[in-house]
């Protein structure tokens, strides 16, 4: 696991975008695994800026998002579909057919999970997966206790996660109780992974990941220690409880 420390949230976006752009330059039809949440926002902003200034094209890029809330329509401002449109897709030249996000309104959400796995397989798997991390170590919506063998599945969100995400809604009651998420096995099947973390509120999670190195389903992000090509990009605050940079590289 390689760790890159940056100064702050803006620099996090610049560094992550630089790595993604570099990858796209060599792989014009790459499959990108994308994430939502506050953390990747500056990354998307930088990708858009680069698209406008340097013309990096997404015409042949395919994307698969990690997760979506169950029960939220694509046009609901809190859905991850909506987030992705407003934060990224509306501003680059990616064809709509190349964009894939689990459908939280599917008639049969269990079939939707199986279909999503088939879809990812059909695309040839994810080349570069962008990840955030929850305060409890969740990745995607894989909460503590999730088996590392899981493919796309339905999760009951923990109260901690619902509270953390309540800031986007008009109160906790409105935060959905379930989500569809790629599983930990899906994530580990990606060819490369970029994990982003910013701010003091992620410091405990980063300390858990980088100091302890214990691999346990009680801390889902620890599964990443099983992957050969993970780059963590985190700012100083997020790394403030990590003992030594040398030990982490
Ligand atoms: C949500 C998302 C995750 C995200 C995490 C952290 O629960 N499902 O994919 O990584 O929250 O979010 P944030 O970046 O807003 O801290």
PDB file of C-alpha atoms and ligand atoms in Angstrom:
ATOM      1  CA  UNK A   1       0.000   0.000   0.000  1.00  0.00           C
ATOM      2  CA  UNK A   2       1.508   3.246  -1.144  1.00  0.00           C
ATOM      3  CA  UNK A   3       0.644   6.412   0.804  1.00  0.00           C
ATOM      4  CA  UNK A   4       0.828   9.909  -0.616  1.00  0.00           C
ATOM      5  CA  UNK A   5       0.421  12.751   1.855  1.00  0.00           C
ATOM      6  CA  UNK A   6      -0.905  16.058   0.564  1.00  0.00           C
ATOM      7  CA  UNK A   7      -1.467  19.325   2.403  1.00  0.00           C
ATOM      8  CA  UNK A   8      -5.209  19.693   2.218  1.00  0.00           C
ATOM      9  CA  UNK A   9      -8.481  18.824   0.543  1.00  0.00           C
ATOM     10  CA  UNK A  10      -7.751  20.852  -2.601  1.00  0.00           C
ATOM     11  CA  UNK A  11      -4.358  19.233  -3.061  1.00  0.00           C
ATOM     12  CA  UNK A  12      -6.001  15.859  -2.542  1.00  0.00           C
ATOM     13  CA  UNK A  13      -8.216  16.554  -5.552  1.00  0.00           C
ATOM     14  CA  UNK A  14      -5.263  17.710  -7.645  1.00  0.00           C
ATOM     15  CA  UNK A  15      -3.152  14.647  -6.863  1.00  0.00           C
ATOM     16  CA  UNK A  16      -5.980  12.158  -7.381  1.00  0.00           C
ATOM     17  CA  UNK A  17      -6.986  13.822 -10.658  1.00  0.00           C
ATOM     18  CA  UNK A  18      -3.372  13.786 -11.849  1.00  0.00           C
ATOM     19  CA  UNK A  19      -3.201  10.010 -11.321  1.00  0.00           C
ATOM     20  CA  UNK A  20      -6.564   9.404 -13.005  1.00  0.00           C
ATOM     21  CA  UNK A  21      -5.696  11.620 -15.994  1.00  0.00           C
ATOM     22  CA  UNK A  22      -2.370   9.872 -16.389  1.00  0.00           C
ATOM     23  CA  UNK A  23      -4.172   6.541 -16.441  1.00  0.00           C
ATOM     24  CA  UNK A  24      -6.754   7.727 -18.981  1.00  0.00           C
ATOM     25  CA  UNK A  25      -3.973   8.995 -21.243  1.00  0.00           C
ATOM     26  CA  UNK A  26      -2.637   5.456 -21.544  1.00  0.00           C
ATOM     27  CA  UNK A  27      -6.053   3.758 -21.525  1.00  0.00           C
ATOM     28  CA  UNK A  28      -8.622   5.801 -23.462  1.00  0.00           C
ATOM     29  CA  UNK A  29     -11.353   3.181 -22.945  1.00  0.00           C
ATOM     30  CA  UNK A  30     -10.621   2.462 -19.280  1.00  0.00           C
ATOM     31  CA  UNK A  31     -13.302   1.295 -16.872  1.00  0.00           C
ATOM     32  CA  UNK A  32     -13.314   3.697 -13.948  1.00  0.00           C
ATOM     33  CA  UNK A  33     -14.951   2.753 -10.663  1.00  0.00           C
ATOM     34  CA  UNK A  34     -16.332   5.958  -9.163  1.00  0.00           C
ATOM     35  CA  UNK A  35     -17.328   7.034  -5.683  1.00  0.00           C
ATOM     36  CA  UNK A  36     -19.584   9.642  -4.110  1.00  0.00           C
ATOM     37  CA  UNK A  37     -19.461  11.479  -0.788  1.00  0.00           C
ATOM     38  CA  UNK A  38     -17.716  14.764  -0.037  1.00  0.00           C
ATOM     39  CA  UNK A  39     -14.208  13.392  -0.412  1.00  0.00           C
ATOM     40  CA  UNK A  40     -13.979  12.956  -4.208  1.00  0.00           C
ATOM     41  CA  UNK A  41     -15.608  16.323  -4.984  1.00  0.00           C
ATOM     42  CA  UNK A  42     -12.333  18.201  -5.453  1.00  0.00           C
ATOM     43  CA  UNK A  43     -11.090  15.330  -7.610  1.00  0.00           C
ATOM     44  CA  UNK A  44     -14.075  15.658  -9.943  1.00  0.00           C
ATOM     45  CA  UNK A  45     -13.601  19.431  -9.986  1.00  0.00           C
ATOM     46  CA  UNK A  46     -10.002  18.975 -11.132  1.00  0.00           C
ATOM     47  CA  UNK A  47     -10.968  16.395 -13.748  1.00  0.00           C
ATOM     48  CA  UNK A  48     -13.521  18.856 -15.148  1.00  0.00           C
ATOM     49  CA  UNK A  49     -10.975  21.669 -15.142  1.00  0.00           C
ATOM     50  CA  UNK A  50      -8.497  19.474 -16.997  1.00  0.00           C
ATOM     51  CA  UNK A  51     -11.193  18.392 -19.460  1.00  0.00           C
ATOM     52  CA  UNK A  52     -11.944  22.056 -20.235  1.00  0.00           C
ATOM     53  CA  UNK A  53      -8.354  23.247 -20.348  1.00  0.00           C
ATOM     54  CA  UNK A  54      -6.524  20.265 -21.815  1.00  0.00           C
ATOM     55  CA  UNK A  55      -9.291  18.390 -23.587  1.00  0.00           C
ATOM     56  CA  UNK A  56      -8.841  15.038 -21.845  1.00  0.00           C
ATOM     57  CA  UNK A  57     -11.707  13.044 -23.322  1.00  0.00           C
ATOM     58  CA  UNK A  58     -14.119  10.604 -21.679  1.00  0.00           C
ATOM     59  CA  UNK A  59     -15.782   9.572 -24.953  1.00  0.00           C
ATOM     60  CA  UNK A  60     -14.603   5.994 -24.636  1.00  0.00           C
ATOM     61  CA  UNK A  61     -14.346   5.784 -20.859  1.00  0.00           C
ATOM     62  CA  UNK A  62     -16.828   3.498 -19.125  1.00  0.00           C
ATOM     63  CA  UNK A  63     -17.791   4.090 -15.489  1.00  0.00           C
ATOM     64  CA  UNK A  64     -19.334   1.979 -12.760  1.00  0.00           C
ATOM     65  CA  UNK A  65     -20.297   3.576  -9.474  1.00  0.00           C
ATOM     66  CA  UNK A  66     -19.839   1.840  -6.176  1.00  0.00           C
ATOM     67  CA  UNK A  67     -23.246   2.280  -4.657  1.00  0.00           C
ATOM     68  CA  UNK A  68     -26.698   3.832  -4.543  1.00  0.00           C
ATOM     69  CA  UNK A  69     -29.399   4.275  -1.905  1.00  0.00           C
ATOM     70  CA  UNK A  70     -32.401   1.950  -2.127  1.00  0.00           C
ATOM     71  CA  UNK A  71     -35.635   3.832  -2.746  1.00  0.00           C
ATOM     72  CA  UNK A  72     -34.248   7.072  -4.160  1.00  0.00           C
ATOM     73  CA  UNK A  73     -35.157   8.017  -7.705  1.00  0.00           C
ATOM     74  CA  UNK A  74     -32.377   9.063 -10.084  1.00  0.00           C
ATOM     75  CA  UNK A  75     -33.669  12.622  -9.999  1.00  0.00           C
ATOM     76  CA  UNK A  76     -33.763  12.816  -6.219  1.00  0.00           C
ATOM     77  CA  UNK A  77     -31.084  15.357  -5.253  1.00  0.00           C
ATOM     78  CA  UNK A  78     -29.791  12.931  -2.622  1.00  0.00           C
ATOM     79  CA  UNK A  79     -29.411   9.996  -4.979  1.00  0.00           C
ATOM     80  CA  UNK A  80     -25.910   9.124  -6.087  1.00  0.00           C
ATOM     81  CA  UNK A  81     -27.132   9.266  -9.697  1.00  0.00           C
ATOM     82  CA  UNK A  82     -27.927  12.929  -9.188  1.00  0.00           C
ATOM     83  CA  UNK A  83     -24.662  13.568  -7.339  1.00  0.00           C
ATOM     84  CA  UNK A  84     -22.615  12.101 -10.177  1.00  0.00           C
ATOM     85  CA  UNK A  85     -24.426  14.134 -12.826  1.00  0.00           C
ATOM     86  CA  UNK A  86     -24.046  17.395 -10.930  1.00  0.00           C
ATOM     87  CA  UNK A  87     -20.483  16.821  -9.745  1.00  0.00           C
ATOM     88  CA  UNK A  88     -18.998  15.249 -12.854  1.00  0.00           C
ATOM     89  CA  UNK A  89     -20.893  13.675 -15.738  1.00  0.00           C
ATOM     90  CA  UNK A  90     -22.738  16.837 -16.843  1.00  0.00           C
ATOM     91  CA  UNK A  91     -19.392  18.563 -17.392  1.00  0.00           C
ATOM     92  CA  UNK A  92     -17.411  16.035 -19.432  1.00  0.00           C
ATOM     93  CA  UNK A  93     -17.991  14.314 -22.776  1.00  0.00           C
ATOM     94  CA  UNK A  94     -18.868  10.860 -21.465  1.00  0.00           C
ATOM     95  CA  UNK A  95     -21.760   9.251 -23.406  1.00  0.00           C
ATOM     96  CA  UNK A  96     -24.725   8.437 -21.156  1.00  0.00           C
ATOM     97  CA  UNK A  97     -24.629   4.785 -22.213  1.00  0.00           C
ATOM     98  CA  UNK A  98     -21.143   4.449 -20.772  1.00  0.00           C
ATOM     99  CA  UNK A  99     -22.324   5.416 -17.264  1.00  0.00           C
ATOM    100  CA  UNK A 100     -23.419   2.693 -14.848  1.00  0.00           C
ATOM    101  CA  UNK A 101     -24.807   3.163 -11.337  1.00  0.00           C
ATOM    102  CA  UNK A 102     -26.876   0.609  -9.399  1.00  0.00           C
ATOM    103  CA  UNK A 103     -30.605   1.272  -9.700  1.00  0.00           C
ATOM    104  CA  UNK A 104     -31.994   1.812  -6.213  1.00  0.00           C
ATOM    105  CA  UNK A 105     -35.533   1.844  -7.630  1.00  0.00           C
ATOM    106  CA  UNK A 106     -35.272  -1.530  -9.377  1.00  0.00           C
ATOM    107  CA  UNK A 107     -38.389  -3.666  -9.005  1.00  0.00           C
ATOM    108  CA  UNK A 108     -36.258  -6.503  -7.707  1.00  0.00           C
ATOM    109  CA  UNK A 109     -33.227  -5.082  -5.960  1.00  0.00           C
ATOM    110  CA  UNK A 110     -31.700  -8.541  -5.504  1.00  0.00           C
ATOM    111  CA  UNK A 111     -31.766  -9.171  -9.261  1.00  0.00           C
ATOM    112  CA  UNK A 112     -30.330  -5.695  -9.734  1.00  0.00           C
ATOM    113  CA  UNK A 113     -27.288  -6.760  -7.682  1.00  0.00           C
ATOM    114  CA  UNK A 114     -26.682  -9.854  -9.818  1.00  0.00           C
ATOM    115  CA  UNK A 115     -27.170  -7.834 -13.002  1.00  0.00           C
ATOM    116  CA  UNK A 116     -24.659  -5.257 -11.770  1.00  0.00           C
ATOM    117  CA  UNK A 117     -22.016  -7.929 -11.199  1.00  0.00           C
ATOM    118  CA  UNK A 118     -22.645  -9.304 -14.699  1.00  0.00           C
ATOM    119  CA  UNK A 119     -22.386  -5.829 -16.125  1.00  0.00           C
ATOM    120  CA  UNK A 120     -19.006  -5.191 -14.485  1.00  0.00           C
ATOM    121  CA  UNK A 121     -17.766  -8.555 -15.711  1.00  0.00           C
ATOM    122  CA  UNK A 122     -19.005  -7.746 -19.223  1.00  0.00           C
ATOM    123  CA  UNK A 123     -17.002  -4.538 -19.182  1.00  0.00           C
ATOM    124  CA  UNK A 124     -13.891  -6.560 -18.401  1.00  0.00           C
ATOM    125  CA  UNK A 125     -13.694  -5.475 -14.760  1.00  0.00           C
ATOM    126  CA  UNK A 126     -12.690  -2.195 -13.185  1.00  0.00           C
ATOM    127  CA  UNK A 127      -9.307  -0.772 -14.115  1.00  0.00           C
ATOM    128  CA  UNK A 128      -9.080   2.015 -11.572  1.00  0.00           C
ATOM    129  CA  UNK A 129     -11.371   2.190  -8.558  1.00  0.00           C
ATOM    130  CA  UNK A 130     -11.771   5.420  -6.631  1.00  0.00           C
ATOM    131  CA  UNK A 131     -12.733   4.968  -2.980  1.00  0.00           C
ATOM    132  CA  UNK A 132     -13.590   7.104   0.004  1.00  0.00           C
ATOM    133  CA  UNK A 133     -13.664   5.711   3.511  1.00  0.00           C
ATOM    134  CA  UNK A 134     -16.340   5.920   6.187  1.00  0.00           C
ATOM    135  CA  UNK A 135     -15.462   6.879   9.763  1.00  0.00           C
ATOM    136  CA  UNK A 136     -16.073   3.252  10.726  1.00  0.00           C
ATOM    137  CA  UNK A 137     -13.841   1.991   7.924  1.00  0.00           C
ATOM    138  CA  UNK A 138     -16.615   1.248   5.447  1.00  0.00           C
ATOM    139  CA  UNK A 139     -15.775   1.256   1.757  1.00  0.00           C
ATOM    140  CA  UNK A 140     -18.613   1.691  -0.699  1.00  0.00           C
ATOM    141  CA  UNK A 141     -21.403   0.889   1.727  1.00  0.00           C
ATOM    142  CA  UNK A 142     -19.716  -2.233   3.063  1.00  0.00           C
ATOM    143  CA  UNK A 143     -20.256  -1.836   6.753  1.00  0.00           C
ATOM    144  CA  UNK A 144     -18.199  -3.468   9.534  1.00  0.00           C
ATOM    145  CA  UNK A 145     -18.840  -7.198   9.628  1.00  0.00           C
ATOM    146  CA  UNK A 146     -19.244  -7.553   5.849  1.00  0.00           C
ATOM    147  CA  UNK A 147     -17.534 -10.667   4.496  1.00  0.00           C
ATOM    148  CA  UNK A 148     -14.634 -10.032   2.143  1.00  0.00           C
ATOM    149  CA  UNK A 149     -16.303 -12.487  -0.269  1.00  0.00           C
ATOM    150  CA  UNK A 150     -19.287 -10.269  -1.008  1.00  0.00           C
ATOM    151  CA  UNK A 151     -20.196  -9.194  -4.508  1.00  0.00           C
ATOM    152  CA  UNK A 152     -22.833  -6.504  -5.178  1.00  0.00           C
ATOM    153  CA  UNK A 153     -25.448  -6.767  -2.440  1.00  0.00           C
ATOM    154  CA  UNK A 154     -28.072  -4.987  -0.371  1.00  0.00           C
ATOM    155  CA  UNK A 155     -26.950  -3.531   2.944  1.00  0.00           C
ATOM    156  CA  UNK A 156     -28.737  -2.230   5.994  1.00  0.00           C
ATOM    157  CA  UNK A 157     -26.959   1.008   6.779  1.00  0.00           C
ATOM    158  CA  UNK A 158     -25.619   1.455  10.285  1.00  0.00           C
ATOM    159  CA  UNK A 159     -26.853   4.336  12.392  1.00  0.00           C
ATOM    160  CA  UNK A 160     -23.320   5.790  12.337  1.00  0.00           C
ATOM    161  CA  UNK A 161     -23.307   5.911   8.537  1.00  0.00           C
ATOM    162  CA  UNK A 162     -26.860   7.276   8.362  1.00  0.00           C
ATOM    163  CA  UNK A 163     -25.930  10.004  10.866  1.00  0.00           C
ATOM    164  CA  UNK A 164     -22.749  10.851   8.952  1.00  0.00           C
ATOM    165  CA  UNK A 165     -24.751  11.194   5.727  1.00  0.00           C
ATOM    166  CA  UNK A 166     -27.732  12.987   7.325  1.00  0.00           C
ATOM    167  CA  UNK A 167     -26.080  16.329   6.559  1.00  0.00           C
ATOM    168  CA  UNK A 168     -27.140  15.940   2.930  1.00  0.00           C
ATOM    169  CA  UNK A 169     -30.808  15.321   3.862  1.00  0.00           C
ATOM    170  CA  UNK A 170     -33.490  17.230   5.798  1.00  0.00           C
ATOM    171  CA  UNK A 171     -32.764  15.195   8.892  1.00  0.00           C
ATOM    172  CA  UNK A 172     -31.921  11.635   9.865  1.00  0.00           C
ATOM    173  CA  UNK A 173     -35.439  10.295   9.218  1.00  0.00           C
ATOM    174  CA  UNK A 174     -35.043  10.958   5.509  1.00  0.00           C
ATOM    175  CA  UNK A 175     -31.778   9.040   5.159  1.00  0.00           C
ATOM    176  CA  UNK A 176     -32.577   5.702   3.499  1.00  0.00           C
ATOM    177  CA  UNK A 177     -32.040   2.609   5.619  1.00  0.00           C
ATOM    178  CA  UNK A 178     -30.676   0.451   2.798  1.00  0.00           C
ATOM    179  CA  UNK A 179     -28.299   0.706  -0.108  1.00  0.00           C
ATOM    180  CA  UNK A 180     -27.002  -1.359  -3.014  1.00  0.00           C
ATOM    181  CA  UNK A 181     -23.242  -1.559  -2.957  1.00  0.00           C
ATOM    182  CA  UNK A 182     -20.483  -3.322  -4.815  1.00  0.00           C
ATOM    183  CA  UNK A 183     -19.084  -5.870  -2.402  1.00  0.00           C
ATOM    184  CA  UNK A 184     -15.600  -6.047  -0.987  1.00  0.00           C
ATOM    185  CA  UNK A 185     -14.757  -8.815  -3.475  1.00  0.00           C
ATOM    186  CA  UNK A 186     -15.798  -6.549  -6.362  1.00  0.00           C
ATOM    187  CA  UNK A 187     -13.541  -3.840  -4.994  1.00  0.00           C
ATOM    188  CA  UNK A 188     -10.606  -6.208  -4.562  1.00  0.00           C
ATOM    189  CA  UNK A 189     -11.077  -7.413  -8.161  1.00  0.00           C
ATOM    190  CA  UNK A 190     -10.271  -3.913  -9.490  1.00  0.00           C
ATOM    191  CA  UNK A 191      -6.874  -3.732 -11.131  1.00  0.00           C
ATOM    192  CA  UNK A 192      -5.877  -0.666  -9.133  1.00  0.00           C
ATOM    193  CA  UNK A 193      -7.393   1.298  -6.267  1.00  0.00           C
ATOM    194  CA  UNK A 194      -7.132   4.929  -5.184  1.00  0.00           C
ATOM    195  CA  UNK A 195      -8.360   5.495  -1.626  1.00  0.00           C
ATOM    196  CA  UNK A 196      -8.929   9.134  -0.669  1.00  0.00           C
ATOM    197  CA  UNK A 197      -9.270  10.605   2.812  1.00  0.00           C
ATOM    198  CA  UNK A 198      -9.491  14.177   3.995  1.00  0.00           C
ATOM    199  CA  UNK A 199      -9.926  15.916   7.317  1.00  0.00           C
ATOM    200  CA  UNK A 200      -9.654  15.244  11.026  1.00  0.00           C
ATOM    201  CA  UNK A 201     -12.889  13.225  11.015  1.00  0.00           C
ATOM    202  CA  UNK A 202     -11.073  10.503   9.052  1.00  0.00           C
ATOM    203  CA  UNK A 203      -7.955  10.422  11.256  1.00  0.00           C
ATOM    204  CA  UNK A 204      -9.065   7.463  13.421  1.00  0.00           C
ATOM    205  CA  UNK A 205     -10.002   5.435  10.355  1.00  0.00           C
ATOM    206  CA  UNK A 206      -6.647   6.155   8.705  1.00  0.00           C
ATOM    207  CA  UNK A 207      -4.797   5.293  11.918  1.00  0.00           C
ATOM    208  CA  UNK A 208      -6.694   2.010  12.063  1.00  0.00           C
ATOM    209  CA  UNK A 209      -5.833   1.236   8.454  1.00  0.00           C
ATOM    210  CA  UNK A 210      -2.193   2.305   8.469  1.00  0.00           C
ATOM    211  CA  UNK A 211      -0.957   1.775  12.025  1.00  0.00           C
ATOM    212  CA  UNK A 212      -2.591  -1.498  12.894  1.00  0.00           C
ATOM    213  CA  UNK A 213      -2.531  -3.237   9.527  1.00  0.00           C
ATOM    214  CA  UNK A 214      -4.718  -5.966  11.025  1.00  0.00           C
ATOM    215  CA  UNK A 215      -6.979  -7.466   8.370  1.00  0.00           C
ATOM    216  CA  UNK A 216     -10.448  -7.931   9.830  1.00  0.00           C
ATOM    217  CA  UNK A 217     -14.023  -7.714   8.611  1.00  0.00           C
ATOM    218  CA  UNK A 218     -14.687  -5.492  11.644  1.00  0.00           C
ATOM    219  CA  UNK A 219     -12.824  -2.808   9.677  1.00  0.00           C
ATOM    220  CA  UNK A 220     -13.775  -3.268   5.991  1.00  0.00           C
ATOM    221  CA  UNK A 221     -11.037  -1.034   4.532  1.00  0.00           C
ATOM    222  CA  UNK A 222      -8.434  -3.398   5.993  1.00  0.00           C
ATOM    223  CA  UNK A 223      -9.334  -5.794   3.137  1.00  0.00           C
ATOM    224  CA  UNK A 224      -7.285  -3.456   0.944  1.00  0.00           C
ATOM    225  CA  UNK A 225      -4.121  -4.869   2.529  1.00  0.00           C
ATOM    226  CA  UNK A 226      -4.877  -7.971   0.411  1.00  0.00           C
ATOM    227  CA  UNK A 227      -4.616  -5.943  -2.811  1.00  0.00           C
ATOM    228  CA  UNK A 228      -1.325  -5.425  -4.629  1.00  0.00           C
ATOM    229  CA  UNK A 229      -2.024  -2.028  -6.184  1.00  0.00           C
ATOM    230  CA  UNK A 230      -3.538   0.395  -3.682  1.00  0.00           C
ATOM    231  CA  UNK A 231      -2.561   4.048  -3.439  1.00  0.00           C
ATOM    232  CA  UNK A 232      -3.846   6.030  -0.476  1.00  0.00           C
ATOM    233  CA  UNK A 233      -3.951   9.791  -0.947  1.00  0.00           C
ATOM    234  CA  UNK A 234      -4.702  11.636   2.260  1.00  0.00           C
ATOM    235  CA  UNK A 235      -4.218  15.094   3.655  1.00  0.00           C
ATOM    236  CA  UNK A 236      -2.270  16.019   6.771  1.00  0.00           C
ATOM    237  CA  UNK A 237      -5.322  16.103   9.014  1.00  0.00           C
ATOM    238  CA  UNK A 238      -6.473  12.680   7.911  1.00  0.00           C
ATOM    239  CA  UNK A 239      -2.973  11.321   8.577  1.00  0.00           C
ATOM    240  CA  UNK A 240      -2.517  13.166  11.858  1.00  0.00           C
ATOM    241  CA  UNK A 241      -2.819  10.010  13.987  1.00  0.00           C
ATOM    242  CA  UNK A 242      -0.599   7.817  11.838  1.00  0.00           C
ATOM    243  CA  UNK A 243       2.739   7.110  13.538  1.00  0.00           C
ATOM    244  CA  UNK A 244       5.321   7.400  10.811  1.00  0.00           C
ATOM    245  CA  UNK A 245       5.212   7.975   7.094  1.00  0.00           C
ATOM    246  CA  UNK A 246       8.117   5.580   6.436  1.00  0.00           C
ATOM    247  CA  UNK A 247       6.277   2.637   7.978  1.00  0.00           C
ATOM    248  CA  UNK A 248       3.349   3.273   5.702  1.00  0.00           C
ATOM    249  CA  UNK A 249       4.952   3.257   2.284  1.00  0.00           C
TER     250      UNK A 249
HETATM  251  C1  LIG B   1     -20.729   7.152   2.003  1.00  0.00           C
HETATM  252  C2  LIG B   1     -20.423   6.479   0.674  1.00  0.00           C
HETATM  253  C3  LIG B   1     -19.003   6.023   0.608  1.00  0.00           C
HETATM  254  C4  LIG B   1     -18.108   7.163   1.038  1.00  0.00           C
HETATM  255  C5  LIG B   1     -18.330   7.480   2.480  1.00  0.00           C
HETATM  256  C6  LIG B   1     -17.498   8.641   2.997  1.00  0.00           C
HETATM  257  O1  LIG B   1     -21.269   6.324   2.936  1.00  0.00           O
HETATM  258  N1  LIG B   1     -21.275   5.371   0.380  1.00  0.00           N
HETATM  259  O2  LIG B   1     -18.717   5.574  -0.707  1.00  0.00           O
HETATM  260  O3  LIG B   1     -16.766   6.809   0.836  1.00  0.00           O
HETATM  261  O4  LIG B   1     -19.689   7.807   2.670  1.00  0.00           O
HETATM  262  O5  LIG B   1     -18.105   9.828   2.635  1.00  0.00           O
HETATM  263  P1  LIG B   1     -17.439  11.261   2.708  1.00  0.00           P
HETATM  264  O6  LIG B   1     -16.470  11.300   1.590  1.00  0.00           O
HETATM  265  O7  LIG B   1     -18.567  12.214   2.511  1.00  0.00           O
HETATM  266  O8  LIG B   1     -16.811  11.364   4.025  1.00  0.00           O
END
